[in-house]
Amino acid sequence: MSHHLFILSPSDTPLYELTHYSSKPVPSTTSPLAANLPSWSTSAFAGTLTALSGASSTAQTHNTQGGPVRMGGGKDRHVIQMVANASLDAIEEVMRKESVMYLKSVDKFNEWTVSAFVTPGNMKFILLHESRNDDGIKSFFHDVWELYVKTMLNPFHTAHTPIRSGVFDGRVRASAKKYL
Amino acid sequence: MATSSKQFKAIGEDIWKSRAEKTNAELFAFTYGALVVQLIQDYEDYDEVNKQLEKMGYNIGTRLIEDFLAKSSVGRCSDFREVGEVVAKVGFKSFLNISPTVIHGAPPPPASPVIGASPQSLLGGSSFTLTFDENPLAEFVELPEEVLEGGLWYSNVLCGVLRGALEMVQMQVQAVFISDVLRGDESTEIRVTLIKHLEEEVPVGDD
C-alpha cells in the first residue's frame, strides 16, 4: 500500500513530493478491483495497481509488499500526478464553502482517494492513498505542517522555493512511517 | 592572572541578568536572516557578502565595546590570553547569553631575544579559538546548495564585531571563521589572531 504526498505552494507549484510504501497490512480488495476495471482503462491503470500494490502480480513477481523499491517506472507517476492535479479543483470548491484545514477526502479516482490539508498560508498538502485512515492521515498532516513551518523559518526559503532539505525529507518519512 | 575564569563567568552572568531590555531571540534571528538574504540578493557574490557582513560587524563592535567597558568592571587585560577569556566568558555572555569555549593558540617563537619583562603573548601572532556550541543568529537556518558552494560564512558579522571592539582597545586582530555547523562541519569556530598592539595616538592638532 502506498501513499503519495505532494506539497504545493499557493501558486500551485509543487514544492515537494514523497512516495511512501506502508508496511501496514494491505486490505485484500486491491486485486479484485483490477478485475472490475473496464478493459479500456486497464492499460494505464493496471500498471498502477500491479506496480504499486505488488499484491498478486505475475508480471512483477520480484516485488515484495512494503518494499521501499520504486516500482513501475514512469507510467504510474503520470497517473498519480494527473490525479493530484485534478483534485485541486475539488479542493478549491470545498474551500469556498467551509474554511477548515483538514479536508478529509476531496476526490476519489478508481482506487485512489485524495485527502487534502490547506494551511493558513494557503499551502496545500495532497495525499493520495488507497485505504481509509482518517485519524492517521490527520496526524500525519499536522506533523508535516509543523515540519513545514520549521522549514519556512529558514531565511533562504520563500513560499515558492522547492523544498530540498534532507532533514525535512527524513523527518517526513519518519512521520509517514509512524502514521500511515 | 588577577581575575580567575570563574569570576569572569560570574561577571558575565551578572551583566546579562542586569540588562533591562532584552530582545526576542526569534526576532533577532529572523532579522539577521533577512539581512543576510538581502545582502546575497544585492551583491550576488558570496565573498563580497562576507566582507560586508564583517564591515557591519566592525561598525557594531566599535560602539559595543563602550557599552561593554561601562557595564563590566573588568580592567585592562594583562595579556592576550586574558583577552580571550574575557571575550568568551564576559563579552559573549553579556550580549548574546552564550558561553563559547576558549582554546588558546601556542605562543609564537620570539623574533628577537626578549628579556624577562614583556610576556610572549603580547607579541603579535598569539591567537585563541572560540568554539560555539550554539549560535543564536543561525537559529532556523539551513544553507541551500548554491550558498554552500559559494563559501558564505553566515555569522561573519561576529568576526567584525570582535575586530572592531578589540581595535578600540588598541589591539589589531584578525578574526576569521574556521568551521561552521551550517556548512556541515562539526563545530562552529572563530580564530582570533593578534596582529599587533596599536600605539596610543595623539589626536592631530593637539600640539
mmCIF file of C-alpha atoms in Angstrom:
data_model
loop_
_atom_site.group_PDB
_atom_site.id
_atom_site.type_symbol
_atom_site.label_atom_id
_atom_site.label_comp_id
_atom_site.label_asym_id
_atom_site.label_seq_id
_atom_site.Cartn_x
_atom_site.Cartn_y
_atom_site.Cartn_z
ATOM 1 C CA MET A 1 0.000 0.000 0.000
ATOM 2 C CA SER A 2 1.498 3.262 -0.952
ATOM 3 C CA HIS A 3 0.891 6.885 -0.319
ATOM 4 C CA HIS A 4 1.899 9.865 -2.334
ATOM 5 C CA LEU A 5 2.314 13.220 -0.718
ATOM 6 C CA PHE A 6 2.516 16.446 -2.662
ATOM 7 C CA ILE A 7 3.174 19.825 -1.155
ATOM 8 C CA LEU A 8 2.000 22.695 -3.317
ATOM 9 C CA SER A 9 2.696 26.392 -2.963
ATOM 10 C CA PRO A 10 -0.107 28.988 -3.024
ATOM 11 C CA SER A 11 0.506 29.318 -6.764
ATOM 12 C CA ASP A 12 0.083 25.561 -7.192
ATOM 13 C CA THR A 13 3.723 24.829 -7.977
ATOM 14 C CA PRO A 14 4.863 21.538 -6.489
ATOM 15 C CA LEU A 15 7.470 22.064 -3.830
ATOM 16 C CA TYR A 16 7.887 18.574 -2.539
ATOM 17 C CA GLU A 17 6.708 15.095 -3.259
ATOM 18 C CA LEU A 18 7.125 11.842 -1.464
ATOM 19 C CA THR A 19 6.167 8.305 -2.206
ATOM 20 C CA HIS A 20 5.811 6.155 0.836
ATOM 21 C CA TYR A 21 5.249 2.449 0.929
ATOM 22 C CA SER A 22 3.459 1.492 4.059
ATOM 23 C CA SER A 23 4.289 -1.694 5.853
ATOM 24 C CA LYS A 24 0.829 -1.909 7.311
ATOM 25 C CA PRO A 25 -1.324 -4.774 6.032
ATOM 26 C CA VAL A 26 -2.992 -4.148 2.719
ATOM 27 C CA PRO A 27 -6.732 -4.640 2.580
ATOM 28 C CA SER A 28 -7.357 -7.505 0.208
ATOM 29 C CA THR A 29 -9.716 -5.535 -2.023
ATOM 30 C CA THR A 30 -6.982 -4.214 -4.268
ATOM 31 C CA SER A 31 -6.605 -7.214 -6.519
ATOM 32 C CA PRO A 32 -10.318 -7.786 -7.171
ATOM 33 C CA LEU A 33 -10.548 -4.142 -8.215
ATOM 34 C CA ALA A 34 -8.205 -4.855 -11.079
ATOM 35 C CA ALA A 35 -10.729 -7.282 -12.428
ATOM 36 C CA ASN A 36 -13.547 -4.774 -12.002
ATOM 37 C CA LEU A 37 -11.965 -2.119 -14.133
ATOM 38 C CA PRO A 38 -13.307 -1.933 -17.695
ATOM 39 C CA SER A 39 -10.850 -3.207 -20.209
ATOM 40 C CA TRP A 40 -10.130 0.177 -21.793
ATOM 41 C CA SER A 41 -8.749 1.505 -18.575
ATOM 42 C CA THR A 42 -6.525 -1.357 -17.656
ATOM 43 C CA SER A 43 -3.716 -0.215 -19.877
ATOM 44 C CA ALA A 44 -2.789 2.848 -17.853
ATOM 45 C CA PHE A 45 -4.091 1.787 -14.500
ATOM 46 C CA ALA A 46 -3.271 -1.858 -14.395
ATOM 47 C CA GLY A 47 0.242 -0.559 -14.389
ATOM 48 C CA THR A 48 -0.652 1.488 -11.349
ATOM 49 C CA LEU A 49 -2.252 -1.312 -9.442
ATOM 50 C CA THR A 50 0.143 -4.095 -10.102
ATOM 51 C CA ALA A 51 3.207 -1.943 -9.923
ATOM 52 C CA LEU A 52 2.367 -0.163 -6.740
ATOM 53 C CA SER A 53 0.405 -2.651 -4.732
ATOM 54 C CA GLY A 54 2.628 -5.512 -5.712
ATOM 55 C CA ALA A 55 -0.015 -7.816 -4.256
ATOM 56 C CA SER A 56 -0.604 -10.584 -6.721
ATOM 57 C CA SER A 57 1.017 -9.629 -9.914
ATOM 58 C CA THR A 58 2.546 -12.143 -12.229
ATOM 59 C CA ALA A 59 4.373 -9.528 -14.199
ATOM 60 C CA GLN A 60 6.221 -8.191 -11.232
ATOM 61 C CA THR A 61 6.758 -11.178 -9.029
ATOM 62 C CA HIS A 62 10.004 -9.875 -7.745
ATOM 63 C CA ASN A 63 8.335 -7.040 -5.890
ATOM 64 C CA THR A 64 7.629 -7.575 -2.242
ATOM 65 C CA GLN A 65 4.910 -5.820 -0.381
ATOM 66 C CA GLY A 66 6.012 -2.778 1.532
ATOM 67 C CA GLY A 67 9.442 -2.778 -0.023
ATOM 68 C CA PRO A 68 10.887 0.641 -0.483
ATOM 69 C CA VAL A 69 11.926 -0.039 -4.055
ATOM 70 C CA ARG A 70 10.478 2.342 -6.577
ATOM 71 C CA MET A 71 8.364 0.199 -8.824
ATOM 72 C CA GLY A 72 6.645 0.723 -12.104
ATOM 73 C CA GLY A 73 8.901 3.294 -13.655
ATOM 74 C CA GLY A 74 7.434 6.320 -15.329
ATOM 75 C CA LYS A 75 3.953 5.160 -16.316
ATOM 76 C CA ASP A 76 2.230 5.397 -12.985
ATOM 77 C CA ARG A 77 3.942 8.644 -11.992
ATOM 78 C CA HIS A 78 1.947 10.425 -14.662
ATOM 79 C CA VAL A 79 -1.280 8.925 -13.414
ATOM 80 C CA ILE A 80 -0.532 9.917 -9.875
ATOM 81 C CA GLN A 81 0.291 13.462 -10.830
ATOM 82 C CA MET A 82 -2.780 13.721 -13.004
ATOM 83 C CA VAL A 83 -4.959 12.577 -10.149
ATOM 84 C CA ALA A 84 -3.330 15.057 -7.806
ATOM 85 C CA ASN A 85 -3.813 17.916 -10.239
ATOM 86 C CA ALA A 86 -7.429 17.019 -10.844
ATOM 87 C CA SER A 87 -8.098 17.137 -7.156
ATOM 88 C CA LEU A 88 -7.033 20.771 -6.933
ATOM 89 C CA ASP A 89 -10.358 21.888 -8.393
ATOM 90 C CA ALA A 90 -12.224 19.817 -5.869
ATOM 91 C CA ILE A 91 -10.163 21.336 -3.080
ATOM 92 C CA GLU A 92 -10.959 24.861 -4.183
ATOM 93 C CA GLU A 93 -14.650 24.048 -4.265
ATOM 94 C CA VAL A 94 -14.610 22.797 -0.723
ATOM 95 C CA MET A 95 -12.514 25.737 0.433
ATOM 96 C CA ARG A 96 -15.055 28.160 -0.906
ATOM 97 C CA LYS A 97 -17.767 26.675 1.238
ATOM 98 C CA GLU A 98 -16.011 25.999 4.506
ATOM 99 C CA SER A 99 -12.675 27.035 5.849
ATOM 100 C CA VAL A 100 -11.279 24.095 7.738
ATOM 101 C CA MET A 101 -7.698 22.990 7.494
ATOM 102 C CA TYR A 102 -8.069 19.284 7.115
ATOM 103 C CA LEU A 103 -10.361 18.377 4.245
ATOM 104 C CA LYS A 104 -10.944 14.726 4.610
ATOM 105 C CA SER A 105 -11.301 13.246 1.231
ATOM 106 C CA VAL A 106 -11.964 15.585 -1.618
ATOM 107 C CA ASP A 107 -11.762 13.238 -4.543
ATOM 108 C CA LYS A 108 -11.922 9.620 -5.449
ATOM 109 C CA PHE A 109 -10.395 8.093 -8.508
ATOM 110 C CA ASN A 110 -10.702 4.367 -9.075
ATOM 111 C CA GLU A 111 -8.891 3.050 -6.089
ATOM 112 C CA TRP A 112 -7.146 6.283 -5.067
ATOM 113 C CA THR A 113 -8.613 8.631 -2.527
ATOM 114 C CA VAL A 114 -7.273 12.122 -2.336
ATOM 115 C CA SER A 115 -7.130 13.853 1.013
ATOM 116 C CA ALA A 116 -6.081 17.418 1.363
ATOM 117 C CA PHE A 117 -4.886 19.775 4.035
ATOM 118 C CA VAL A 118 -4.793 23.506 3.478
ATOM 119 C CA THR A 119 -2.644 25.599 5.792
ATOM 120 C CA PRO A 120 -3.476 29.148 6.853
ATOM 121 C CA GLY A 121 -0.740 30.277 4.484
ATOM 122 C CA ASN A 122 -2.597 28.665 1.609
ATOM 123 C CA MET A 123 -0.121 25.826 1.156
ATOM 124 C CA LYS A 124 -1.764 22.639 0.033
ATOM 125 C CA PHE A 125 -0.736 19.203 1.154
ATOM 126 C CA ILE A 126 -2.273 16.496 -1.001
ATOM 127 C CA LEU A 127 -2.122 12.859 -0.096
ATOM 128 C CA LEU A 128 -3.100 10.076 -2.445
ATOM 129 C CA HIS A 129 -3.913 6.895 -0.648
ATOM 130 C CA GLU A 130 -5.757 3.683 -1.174
ATOM 131 C CA SER A 131 -7.244 2.853 2.173
ATOM 132 C CA ARG A 132 -9.222 4.811 4.734
ATOM 133 C CA ASN A 133 -7.118 6.094 7.575
ATOM 134 C CA ASP A 134 -8.625 9.408 8.607
ATOM 135 C CA ASP A 135 -7.052 9.758 12.031
ATOM 136 C CA GLY A 136 -3.638 8.625 10.931
ATOM 137 C CA ILE A 137 -3.737 10.905 7.938
ATOM 138 C CA LYS A 138 -4.871 13.848 10.036
ATOM 139 C CA SER A 139 -1.993 13.343 12.463
ATOM 140 C CA PHE A 140 0.381 12.911 9.554
ATOM 141 C CA PHE A 141 -0.788 16.169 8.004
ATOM 142 C CA HIS A 142 -0.339 18.010 11.278
ATOM 143 C CA ASP A 143 3.156 16.621 11.590
ATOM 144 C CA VAL A 144 4.023 17.649 8.054
ATOM 145 C CA TRP A 145 2.586 21.064 8.788
ATOM 146 C CA GLU A 146 4.858 21.527 11.785
ATOM 147 C CA LEU A 147 7.876 20.383 9.783
ATOM 148 C CA TYR A 148 6.888 22.743 7.010
ATOM 149 C CA VAL A 149 6.640 25.676 9.417
ATOM 150 C CA LYS A 150 10.161 24.943 10.636
ATOM 151 C CA THR A 151 11.373 24.923 7.045
ATOM 152 C CA MET A 152 9.629 28.240 6.401
ATOM 153 C CA LEU A 153 11.574 29.817 9.263
ATOM 154 C CA ASN A 154 14.744 29.412 7.208
ATOM 155 C CA PRO A 155 15.500 32.847 5.759
ATOM 156 C CA PHE A 156 16.672 31.297 2.493
ATOM 157 C CA HIS A 157 13.271 29.757 1.869
ATOM 158 C CA THR A 158 10.355 31.582 0.292
ATOM 159 C CA ALA A 159 6.824 30.388 -0.271
ATOM 160 C CA HIS A 160 7.797 29.198 -3.732
ATOM 161 C CA THR A 161 11.177 27.573 -3.131
ATOM 162 C CA PRO A 162 11.177 23.826 -3.718
ATOM 163 C CA ILE A 163 11.977 22.050 -0.502
ATOM 164 C CA ARG A 164 15.231 20.179 -0.957
ATOM 165 C CA SER A 165 16.358 19.797 2.617
ATOM 166 C CA GLY A 166 17.470 16.299 3.521
ATOM 167 C CA VAL A 167 16.471 16.861 7.123
ATOM 168 C CA PHE A 168 12.909 17.689 6.135
ATOM 169 C CA ASP A 169 12.761 14.655 3.864
ATOM 170 C CA GLY A 170 13.984 12.331 6.589
ATOM 171 C CA ARG A 171 11.541 13.662 9.118
ATOM 172 C CA VAL A 172 8.565 13.441 6.778
ATOM 173 C CA ARG A 173 9.458 9.839 6.011
ATOM 174 C CA ALA A 174 9.685 9.034 9.694
ATOM 175 C CA SER A 175 6.331 10.645 10.293
ATOM 176 C CA ALA A 176 4.822 8.727 7.389
ATOM 177 C CA LYS A 177 6.092 5.500 8.855
ATOM 178 C CA LYS A 178 4.527 6.386 12.136
ATOM 179 C CA TYR A 179 1.075 7.334 10.969
ATOM 180 C CA LEU A 180 0.454 5.642 7.676
ATOM 181 C CA MET B 1 46.026 36.362 36.473
ATOM 182 C CA ALA B 2 44.173 38.909 38.517
ATOM 183 C CA THR B 3 40.670 37.643 37.903
ATOM 184 C CA SER B 4 40.013 33.932 37.635
ATOM 185 C CA SER B 5 37.905 32.289 34.989
ATOM 186 C CA LYS B 6 35.101 31.610 37.464
ATOM 187 C CA GLN B 7 34.949 35.264 38.332
ATOM 188 C CA PHE B 8 34.707 36.125 34.663
ATOM 189 C CA LYS B 9 31.776 33.802 34.306
ATOM 190 C CA ALA B 10 30.056 35.354 37.276
ATOM 191 C CA ILE B 11 30.627 38.864 35.932
ATOM 192 C CA GLY B 12 29.172 37.829 32.596
ATOM 193 C CA GLU B 13 26.101 36.318 34.233
ATOM 194 C CA ASP B 14 25.542 39.425 36.305
ATOM 195 C CA ILE B 15 25.688 41.772 33.373
ATOM 196 C CA TRP B 16 23.298 39.576 31.382
ATOM 197 C CA LYS B 17 20.835 39.452 34.225
ATOM 198 C CA SER B 18 21.005 43.142 34.929
ATOM 199 C CA ARG B 19 20.171 44.135 31.376
ATOM 200 C CA ALA B 20 16.829 45.856 31.455
ATOM 201 C CA GLU B 21 15.936 45.361 27.816
ATOM 202 C CA LYS B 22 16.497 42.082 26.135
ATOM 203 C CA THR B 23 15.301 41.308 22.663
ATOM 204 C CA ASN B 24 13.339 38.295 21.474
ATOM 205 C CA ALA B 25 15.712 35.646 20.153
ATOM 206 C CA GLU B 26 13.451 34.667 17.263
ATOM 207 C CA LEU B 27 13.049 38.263 16.173
ATOM 208 C CA PHE B 28 16.804 38.671 16.305
ATOM 209 C CA ALA B 29 17.406 35.531 14.250
ATOM 210 C CA PHE B 30 14.759 36.457 11.674
ATOM 211 C CA THR B 31 16.109 39.993 11.320
ATOM 212 C CA TYR B 32 19.638 38.765 10.811
ATOM 213 C CA GLY B 33 18.437 36.126 8.365
ATOM 214 C CA ALA B 34 16.534 38.682 6.317
ATOM 215 C CA LEU B 35 19.641 40.860 6.331
ATOM 216 C CA VAL B 36 21.871 38.094 5.005
ATOM 217 C CA VAL B 37 19.382 37.080 2.319
ATOM 218 C CA GLN B 38 19.026 40.672 1.182
ATOM 219 C CA LEU B 39 22.796 41.117 1.022
ATOM 220 C CA ILE B 40 23.068 37.983 -1.091
ATOM 221 C CA GLN B 41 20.418 39.290 -3.464
ATOM 222 C CA ASP B 42 22.110 42.682 -3.701
ATOM 223 C CA TYR B 43 25.728 41.618 -4.148
ATOM 224 C CA GLU B 44 25.320 38.159 -5.684
ATOM 225 C CA ASP B 45 28.918 37.368 -4.773
ATOM 226 C CA TYR B 46 29.436 35.439 -1.568
ATOM 227 C CA ASP B 47 32.916 36.784 -0.872
ATOM 228 C CA GLU B 48 31.565 40.297 -1.119
ATOM 229 C CA VAL B 49 28.718 39.406 1.234
ATOM 230 C CA ASN B 50 31.239 38.022 3.717
ATOM 231 C CA LYS B 51 33.195 41.278 3.514
ATOM 232 C CA GLN B 52 30.092 43.387 4.003
ATOM 233 C CA LEU B 53 28.969 41.340 6.998
ATOM 234 C CA GLU B 54 32.417 41.789 8.511
ATOM 235 C CA LYS B 55 32.304 45.531 7.867
ATOM 236 C CA MET B 56 28.923 45.819 9.511
ATOM 237 C CA GLY B 57 30.212 43.846 12.446
ATOM 238 C CA TYR B 58 33.205 46.170 12.666
ATOM 239 C CA ASN B 59 30.929 49.173 12.998
ATOM 240 C CA ILE B 60 28.870 47.402 15.639
ATOM 241 C CA GLY B 61 31.997 46.354 17.535
ATOM 242 C CA THR B 62 33.469 49.839 17.791
ATOM 243 C CA ARG B 63 30.329 51.000 19.587
ATOM 244 C CA LEU B 64 29.685 47.824 21.505
ATOM 245 C CA ILE B 65 32.994 47.980 23.348
ATOM 246 C CA GLU B 66 31.937 51.217 25.075
ATOM 247 C CA ASP B 67 28.797 49.572 26.408
ATOM 248 C CA PHE B 68 30.830 46.580 27.486
ATOM 249 C CA LEU B 69 33.507 48.546 29.344
ATOM 250 C CA ALA B 70 30.899 50.695 31.041
ATOM 251 C CA LYS B 71 28.916 47.757 32.378
ATOM 252 C CA SER B 72 31.691 45.399 33.300
ATOM 253 C CA SER B 73 34.262 46.160 35.907
ATOM 254 C CA VAL B 74 36.964 44.240 34.088
ATOM 255 C CA GLY B 75 40.160 46.253 33.959
ATOM 256 C CA ARG B 76 42.974 46.158 31.455
ATOM 257 C CA CYS B 77 43.880 42.650 30.398
ATOM 258 C CA SER B 78 47.443 41.700 31.184
ATOM 259 C CA ASP B 79 47.953 39.525 28.129
ATOM 260 C CA PHE B 80 46.213 38.196 25.077
ATOM 261 C CA ARG B 81 45.280 35.031 26.906
ATOM 262 C CA GLU B 82 43.218 37.062 29.290
ATOM 263 C CA VAL B 83 41.662 38.922 26.382
ATOM 264 C CA GLY B 84 40.411 35.622 25.047
ATOM 265 C CA GLU B 85 38.961 34.639 28.399
ATOM 266 C CA VAL B 86 37.202 37.967 28.891
ATOM 267 C CA VAL B 87 35.777 37.981 25.360
ATOM 268 C CA ALA B 88 34.393 34.490 25.701
ATOM 269 C CA LYS B 89 33.154 34.495 29.251
ATOM 270 C CA VAL B 90 32.095 38.072 29.809
ATOM 271 C CA GLY B 91 31.615 39.543 26.357
ATOM 272 C CA PHE B 92 29.562 36.900 24.603
ATOM 273 C CA LYS B 93 27.715 36.046 27.797
ATOM 274 C CA SER B 94 26.580 39.570 28.465
ATOM 275 C CA PHE B 95 25.372 40.296 24.927
ATOM 276 C CA LEU B 96 24.195 37.015 23.476
ATOM 277 C CA ASN B 97 23.876 34.849 26.582
ATOM 278 C CA ILE B 98 26.094 32.170 25.107
ATOM 279 C CA SER B 99 29.359 30.833 26.509
ATOM 280 C CA PRO B 100 31.783 29.787 23.801
ATOM 281 C CA THR B 101 34.782 27.778 24.946
ATOM 282 C CA VAL B 102 38.230 29.247 24.505
ATOM 283 C CA ILE B 103 41.267 27.371 23.327
ATOM 284 C CA HIS B 104 44.466 29.355 23.372
ATOM 285 C CA GLY B 105 46.869 29.001 20.496
ATOM 286 C CA ALA B 106 50.500 28.209 21.017
ATOM 287 C CA PRO B 107 52.533 31.347 21.733
ATOM 288 C CA PRO B 108 54.708 32.321 18.776
ATOM 289 C CA PRO B 109 58.502 31.901 18.939
ATOM 290 C CA PRO B 110 60.181 35.225 19.712
ATOM 291 C CA ALA B 111 61.574 37.044 16.688
ATOM 292 C CA SER B 112 64.315 38.630 18.749
ATOM 293 C CA PRO B 113 65.502 37.740 22.236
ATOM 294 C CA VAL B 114 63.004 39.140 24.691
ATOM 295 C CA ILE B 115 64.281 39.928 28.125
ATOM 296 C CA GLY B 116 62.060 38.982 31.027
ATOM 297 C CA ALA B 117 59.511 41.759 31.335
ATOM 298 C CA SER B 118 57.169 41.651 28.331
ATOM 299 C CA PRO B 119 55.287 38.349 28.236
ATOM 300 C CA GLN B 120 55.309 36.417 24.976
ATOM 301 C CA SER B 121 51.599 36.647 24.399
ATOM 302 C CA LEU B 122 51.702 40.407 23.999
ATOM 303 C CA LEU B 123 53.614 39.929 20.798
ATOM 304 C CA GLY B 124 51.772 39.651 17.531
ATOM 305 C CA GLY B 125 50.928 36.148 16.454
ATOM 306 C CA SER B 126 49.167 34.900 19.547
ATOM 307 C CA SER B 127 45.738 33.580 18.961
ATOM 308 C CA PHE B 128 42.767 31.953 20.566
ATOM 309 C CA THR B 129 39.915 29.963 19.125
ATOM 310 C CA LEU B 130 36.317 30.318 20.227
ATOM 311 C CA THR B 131 34.130 27.266 19.859
ATOM 312 C CA PHE B 132 30.386 27.904 19.819
ATOM 313 C CA ASP B 133 28.011 25.133 20.691
ATOM 314 C CA GLU B 134 25.001 27.290 19.961
ATOM 315 C CA ASN B 135 24.577 30.235 17.641
ATOM 316 C CA PRO B 136 21.522 32.426 18.213
ATOM 317 C CA LEU B 137 21.995 34.084 14.828
ATOM 318 C CA ALA B 138 21.541 30.855 12.927
ATOM 319 C CA GLU B 139 18.584 29.505 14.796
ATOM 320 C CA PHE B 140 16.435 28.081 11.982
ATOM 321 C CA VAL B 141 18.858 28.374 9.145
ATOM 322 C CA GLU B 142 19.764 25.778 6.586
ATOM 323 C CA LEU B 143 22.015 26.870 3.762
ATOM 324 C CA PRO B 144 20.915 25.883 0.260
ATOM 325 C CA GLU B 145 23.478 24.294 -2.085
ATOM 326 C CA GLU B 146 24.499 27.386 -4.068
ATOM 327 C CA VAL B 147 25.214 29.214 -0.856
ATOM 328 C CA LEU B 148 27.267 26.317 0.469
ATOM 329 C CA GLU B 149 29.355 26.184 -2.671
ATOM 330 C CA GLY B 150 29.733 29.947 -2.732
ATOM 331 C CA GLY B 151 31.563 29.939 0.567
ATOM 332 C CA LEU B 152 29.328 32.108 2.700
ATOM 333 C CA TRP B 153 30.155 32.425 6.381
ATOM 334 C CA TYR B 154 26.666 33.072 7.693
ATOM 335 C CA SER B 155 27.622 34.616 11.034
ATOM 336 C CA ASN B 156 30.555 36.621 9.726
ATOM 337 C CA VAL B 157 29.212 39.695 11.479
ATOM 338 C CA LEU B 158 30.598 38.233 14.716
ATOM 339 C CA CYS B 159 34.127 38.342 13.311
ATOM 340 C CA GLY B 160 33.657 42.011 12.504
ATOM 341 C CA VAL B 161 32.357 42.741 15.984
ATOM 342 C CA LEU B 162 35.435 41.154 17.523
ATOM 343 C CA ARG B 163 37.778 43.083 15.249
ATOM 344 C CA GLY B 164 36.022 46.402 15.860
ATOM 345 C CA ALA B 165 35.775 46.029 19.590
ATOM 346 C CA LEU B 166 39.387 44.962 20.074
ATOM 347 C CA GLU B 167 40.651 47.732 17.829
ATOM 348 C CA MET B 168 39.072 50.257 20.154
ATOM 349 C CA VAL B 169 41.177 48.885 22.973
ATOM 350 C CA GLN B 170 44.363 49.162 20.984
ATOM 351 C CA MET B 171 44.669 45.673 19.615
ATOM 352 C CA GLN B 172 44.666 44.970 15.925
ATOM 353 C CA VAL B 173 43.332 41.470 15.409
ATOM 354 C CA GLN B 174 42.173 39.262 12.630
ATOM 355 C CA ALA B 175 39.050 37.210 13.304
ATOM 356 C CA VAL B 176 38.050 34.502 10.875
ATOM 357 C CA PHE B 177 35.701 31.548 10.839
ATOM 358 C CA ILE B 178 37.409 28.178 10.792
ATOM 359 C CA SER B 179 34.363 25.967 10.645
ATOM 360 C CA ASP B 180 30.600 26.305 10.794
ATOM 361 C CA VAL B 181 27.903 23.743 11.543
ATOM 362 C CA LEU B 182 25.734 25.389 8.880
ATOM 363 C CA ARG B 183 28.336 24.315 6.360
ATOM 364 C CA GLY B 184 28.286 20.764 7.617
ATOM 365 C CA ASP B 185 31.356 20.956 9.841
ATOM 366 C CA GLU B 186 31.333 19.524 13.311
ATOM 367 C CA SER B 187 31.514 22.746 15.220
ATOM 368 C CA THR B 188 31.404 26.492 14.782
ATOM 369 C CA GLU B 189 34.788 28.077 15.463
ATOM 370 C CA ILE B 190 36.294 31.534 15.157
ATOM 371 C CA ARG B 191 40.051 32.055 15.380
ATOM 372 C CA VAL B 192 41.184 35.449 16.644
ATOM 373 C CA THR B 193 44.827 36.278 15.914
ATOM 374 C CA LEU B 194 46.634 39.272 17.329
ATOM 375 C CA ILE B 195 48.450 41.205 14.635
ATOM 376 C CA LYS B 196 49.932 43.966 16.737
ATOM 377 C CA HIS B 197 49.249 46.334 19.551
ATOM 378 C CA LEU B 198 48.330 49.793 18.379
ATOM 379 C CA GLU B 199 50.139 52.768 19.818
ATOM 380 C CA GLU B 200 48.031 55.324 21.585
ATOM 381 C CA GLU B 201 47.565 58.016 19.020
ATOM 382 C CA VAL B 202 47.522 61.650 19.953
ATOM 383 C CA PRO B 203 44.748 63.444 18.087
ATOM 384 C CA VAL B 204 46.113 65.552 15.269
ATOM 385 C CA GLY B 205 46.492 69.237 16.077
ATOM 386 C CA ASP B 206 46.959 68.963 19.790
ATOM 387 C CA ASP B 207 50.482 70.311 19.801
#
